[in-house]
Amino acid sequence: MTDLVVALGLVLAVEGLLFAAFPEGVKRAMIAAAETPSERMRIVGLVSAIVGVGIVWLIRGG
């Protein structure tokens, strides 16, 4: 459970840095995401989740 909280903290830190460093770029990215078809977003989300789980599995020793 500690690892999950640390991972969430890291996500918040990275997102915070992106919002602070590139606010206009983040706004453009959000607009582009809002205009992207739901099916494409779903596929990208699933692929990202699979890759993320794969990375954790490899690092943690499977």
PDB file of C-alpha atoms in Angstrom:
ATOM      1  CA  MET A   1       0.000   0.000   0.000  1.00  0.00           C
ATOM      2  CA  THR A   2       2.930   2.311   0.674  1.00  0.00           C
ATOM      3  CA  ASP A   3       4.102   1.886  -2.915  1.00  0.00           C
ATOM      4  CA  LEU A   4       0.687   2.944  -4.206  1.00  0.00           C
ATOM      5  CA  VAL A   5       0.723   6.140  -2.150  1.00  0.00           C
ATOM      6  CA  VAL A   6       4.286   6.895  -3.295  1.00  0.00           C
ATOM      7  CA  ALA A   7       3.278   6.300  -6.928  1.00  0.00           C
ATOM      8  CA  LEU A   8       0.290   8.648  -6.587  1.00  0.00           C
ATOM      9  CA  GLY A   9       2.540  11.284  -5.023  1.00  0.00           C
ATOM     10  CA  LEU A  10       4.974  10.959  -7.916  1.00  0.00           C
ATOM     11  CA  VAL A  11       2.155  11.364 -10.443  1.00  0.00           C
ATOM     12  CA  LEU A  12       0.975  14.520  -8.675  1.00  0.00           C
ATOM     13  CA  ALA A  13       4.524  15.905  -8.583  1.00  0.00           C
ATOM     14  CA  VAL A  14       5.090  15.306 -12.302  1.00  0.00           C
ATOM     15  CA  GLU A  15       1.699  16.751 -13.255  1.00  0.00           C
ATOM     16  CA  GLY A  16       2.288  19.755 -11.021  1.00  0.00           C
ATOM     17  CA  LEU A  17       5.630  20.424 -12.672  1.00  0.00           C
ATOM     18  CA  LEU A  18       4.051  20.185 -16.130  1.00  0.00           C
ATOM     19  CA  PHE A  19       1.259  22.603 -15.196  1.00  0.00           C
ATOM     20  CA  ALA A  20       3.768  25.039 -13.665  1.00  0.00           C
ATOM     21  CA  ALA A  21       6.314  24.871 -16.501  1.00  0.00           C
ATOM     22  CA  PHE A  22       4.015  24.638 -19.543  1.00  0.00           C
ATOM     23  CA  PRO A  23       0.531  25.987 -18.702  1.00  0.00           C
ATOM     24  CA  GLU A  24      -0.338  26.918 -22.295  1.00  0.00           C
ATOM     25  CA  GLY A  25       0.855  23.551 -23.604  1.00  0.00           C
ATOM     26  CA  VAL A  26      -1.262  21.751 -21.011  1.00  0.00           C
ATOM     27  CA  LYS A  27      -4.308  23.794 -22.051  1.00  0.00           C
ATOM     28  CA  ARG A  28      -3.738  22.865 -25.706  1.00  0.00           C
ATOM     29  CA  ALA A  29      -3.317  19.206 -24.749  1.00  0.00           C
ATOM     30  CA  MET A  30      -6.602  19.270 -22.803  1.00  0.00           C
ATOM     31  CA  ILE A  31      -8.437  20.817 -25.747  1.00  0.00           C
ATOM     32  CA  ALA A  32      -6.970  18.194 -28.092  1.00  0.00           C
ATOM     33  CA  ALA A  33      -7.977  15.432 -25.661  1.00  0.00           C
ATOM     34  CA  ALA A  34     -11.534  16.773 -25.475  1.00  0.00           C
ATOM     35  CA  GLU A  35     -11.757  16.635 -29.277  1.00  0.00           C
ATOM     36  CA  THR A  36     -10.341  13.100 -29.544  1.00  0.00           C
ATOM     37  CA  PRO A  37     -12.875  10.321 -30.170  1.00  0.00           C
ATOM     38  CA  SER A  38     -13.733   8.255 -27.088  1.00  0.00           C
ATOM     39  CA  GLU A  39     -12.744   4.974 -28.745  1.00  0.00           C
ATOM     40  CA  ARG A  40      -9.216   6.238 -29.454  1.00  0.00           C
ATOM     41  CA  MET A  41      -8.898   7.513 -25.880  1.00  0.00           C
ATOM     42  CA  ARG A  42     -10.025   4.110 -24.591  1.00  0.00           C
ATOM     43  CA  ILE A  43      -7.413   2.292 -26.706  1.00  0.00           C
ATOM     44  CA  VAL A  44      -4.624   4.659 -25.662  1.00  0.00           C
ATOM     45  CA  GLY A  45      -5.664   4.265 -22.015  1.00  0.00           C
ATOM     46  CA  LEU A  46      -5.656   0.461 -22.209  1.00  0.00           C
ATOM     47  CA  VAL A  47      -2.285   0.355 -23.960  1.00  0.00           C
ATOM     48  CA  SER A  48      -0.829   2.779 -21.400  1.00  0.00           C
ATOM     49  CA  ALA A  49      -2.166   0.672 -18.531  1.00  0.00           C
ATOM     50  CA  ILE A  50      -0.723  -2.526 -20.023  1.00  0.00           C
ATOM     51  CA  VAL A  51       2.672  -0.910 -20.593  1.00  0.00           C
ATOM     52  CA  GLY A  52       2.649   0.518 -17.065  1.00  0.00           C
ATOM     53  CA  VAL A  53       1.823  -2.845 -15.501  1.00  0.00           C
ATOM     54  CA  GLY A  54       4.527  -4.443 -17.650  1.00  0.00           C
ATOM     55  CA  ILE A  55       7.138  -1.950 -16.459  1.00  0.00           C
ATOM     56  CA  VAL A  56       6.197  -2.478 -12.816  1.00  0.00           C
ATOM     57  CA  TRP A  57       6.244  -6.244 -13.310  1.00  0.00           C
ATOM     58  CA  LEU A  58       9.716  -6.115 -14.897  1.00  0.00           C
ATOM     59  CA  ILE A  59      11.152  -3.818 -12.224  1.00  0.00           C
ATOM     60  CA  ARG A  60       9.614  -5.752  -9.331  1.00  0.00           C
ATOM     61  CA  GLY A  61      10.960  -9.046 -10.687  1.00  0.00           C
ATOM     62  CA  GLY A  62       7.734 -10.583 -11.935  1.00  0.00           C
TER      63      GLY A  62
END
